mmCIF file of C-alpha atoms in Angstrom:
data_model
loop_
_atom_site.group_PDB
_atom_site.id
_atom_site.type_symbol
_atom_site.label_atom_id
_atom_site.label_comp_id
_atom_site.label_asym_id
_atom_site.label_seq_id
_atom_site.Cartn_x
_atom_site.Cartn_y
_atom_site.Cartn_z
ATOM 1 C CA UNK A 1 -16.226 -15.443 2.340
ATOM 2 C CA UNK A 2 -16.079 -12.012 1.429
ATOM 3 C CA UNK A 3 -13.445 -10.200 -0.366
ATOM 4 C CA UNK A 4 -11.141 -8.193 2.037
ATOM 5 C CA UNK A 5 -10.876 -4.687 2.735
ATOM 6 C CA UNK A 6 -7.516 -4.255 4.310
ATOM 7 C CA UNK A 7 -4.026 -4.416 2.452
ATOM 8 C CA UNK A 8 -0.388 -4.758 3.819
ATOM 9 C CA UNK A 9 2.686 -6.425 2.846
ATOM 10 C CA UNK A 10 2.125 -9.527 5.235
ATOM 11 C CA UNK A 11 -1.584 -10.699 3.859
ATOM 12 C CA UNK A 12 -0.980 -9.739 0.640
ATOM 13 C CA UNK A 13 2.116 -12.215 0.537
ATOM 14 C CA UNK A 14 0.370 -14.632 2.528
ATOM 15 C CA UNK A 15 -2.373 -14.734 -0.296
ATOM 16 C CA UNK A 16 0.037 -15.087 -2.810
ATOM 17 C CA UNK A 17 -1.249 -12.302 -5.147
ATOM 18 C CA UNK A 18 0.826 -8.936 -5.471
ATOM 19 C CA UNK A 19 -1.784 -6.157 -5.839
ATOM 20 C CA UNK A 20 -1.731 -2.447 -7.215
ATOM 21 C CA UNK A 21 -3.392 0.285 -5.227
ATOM 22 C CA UNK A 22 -5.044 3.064 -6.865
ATOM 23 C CA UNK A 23 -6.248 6.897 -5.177
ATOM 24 C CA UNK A 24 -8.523 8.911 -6.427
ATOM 25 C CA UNK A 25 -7.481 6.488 -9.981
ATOM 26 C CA UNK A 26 -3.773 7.174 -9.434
ATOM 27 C CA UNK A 27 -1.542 4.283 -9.080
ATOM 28 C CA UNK A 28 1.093 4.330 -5.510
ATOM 29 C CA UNK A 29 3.706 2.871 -5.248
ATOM 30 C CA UNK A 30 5.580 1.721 -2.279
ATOM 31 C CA UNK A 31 2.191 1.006 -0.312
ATOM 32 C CA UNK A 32 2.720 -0.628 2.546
ATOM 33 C CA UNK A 33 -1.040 -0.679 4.141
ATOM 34 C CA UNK A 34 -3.959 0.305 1.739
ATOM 35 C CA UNK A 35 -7.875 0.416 3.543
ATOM 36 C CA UNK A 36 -10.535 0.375 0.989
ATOM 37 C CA UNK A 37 -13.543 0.785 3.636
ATOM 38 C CA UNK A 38 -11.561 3.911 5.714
ATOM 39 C CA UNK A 39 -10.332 5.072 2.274
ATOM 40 C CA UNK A 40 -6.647 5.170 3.985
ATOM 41 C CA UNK A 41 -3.364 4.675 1.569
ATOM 42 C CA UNK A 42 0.377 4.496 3.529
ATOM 43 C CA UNK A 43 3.299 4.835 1.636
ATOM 44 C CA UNK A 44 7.215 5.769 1.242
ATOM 45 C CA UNK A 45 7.950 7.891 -1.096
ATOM 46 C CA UNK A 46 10.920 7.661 -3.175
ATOM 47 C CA UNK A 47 13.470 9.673 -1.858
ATOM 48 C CA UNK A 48 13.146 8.157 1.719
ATOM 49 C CA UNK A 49 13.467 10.552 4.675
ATOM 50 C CA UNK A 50 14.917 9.410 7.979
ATOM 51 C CA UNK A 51 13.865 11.160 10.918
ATOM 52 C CA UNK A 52 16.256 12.603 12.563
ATOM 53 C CA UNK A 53 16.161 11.509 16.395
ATOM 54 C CA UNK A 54 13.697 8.385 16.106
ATOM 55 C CA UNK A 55 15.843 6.739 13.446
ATOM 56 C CA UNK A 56 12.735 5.698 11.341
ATOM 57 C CA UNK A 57 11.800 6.111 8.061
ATOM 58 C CA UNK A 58 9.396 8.631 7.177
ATOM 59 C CA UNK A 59 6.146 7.490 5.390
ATOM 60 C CA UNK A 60 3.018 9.394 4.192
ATOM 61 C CA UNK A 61 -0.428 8.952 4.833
ATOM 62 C CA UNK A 62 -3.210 10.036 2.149
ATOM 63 C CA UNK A 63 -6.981 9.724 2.102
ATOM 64 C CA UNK A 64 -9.101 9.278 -0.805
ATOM 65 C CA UNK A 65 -11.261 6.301 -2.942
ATOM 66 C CA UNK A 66 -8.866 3.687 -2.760
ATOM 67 C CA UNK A 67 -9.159 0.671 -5.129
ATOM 68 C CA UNK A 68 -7.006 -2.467 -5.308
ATOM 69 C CA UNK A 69 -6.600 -4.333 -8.423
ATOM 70 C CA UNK A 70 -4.630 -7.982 -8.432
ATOM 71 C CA UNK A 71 -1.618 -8.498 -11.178
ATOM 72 C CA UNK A 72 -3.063 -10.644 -13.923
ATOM 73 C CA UNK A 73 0.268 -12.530 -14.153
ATOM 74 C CA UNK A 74 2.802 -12.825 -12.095
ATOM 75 C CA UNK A 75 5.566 -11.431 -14.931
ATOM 76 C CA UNK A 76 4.369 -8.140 -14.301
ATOM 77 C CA UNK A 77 5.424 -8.281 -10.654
ATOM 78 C CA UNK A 78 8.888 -6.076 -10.610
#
């Protein structure tokens, strides 16, 4: 089975291992979908933004070398 590329909230949980995601060697935090093969990294950034008519919350989209390490124990987890 081979190791997977894509990261979001649901697999990651469903896995059971929190991960950190790294771009360009810079931890982000808040990631909600991280693609190692695409090099794609969405996040919110602290001090969320609502858009005004839609009602959503406004996240950011960056592209780089994404990397995703797993928490060696679970007391890091915060």
């Amino acid at each position: 089975m081979s190791k997977p590329h894509i990261f979001t909230i649901e697999n990651t949980n469903r896995i059971g291992k929190p991960v950190e995601v790294f771009l360009n060697g810079k931890k982000v935090d808040h990631c909600i979908y991280a693609d190692t093969r695409k090099g794609k990294v969405v996040f919110y950034p602290q001090s969320l933004k609502v858009h005004k008519h839609k009602k959503k919350v406004i996240g950011k989209t960056c592209y780089g070398q994404v990397t995703v390490g797993y928490f060696k124990n679970q007391d890091q987890v915060g």
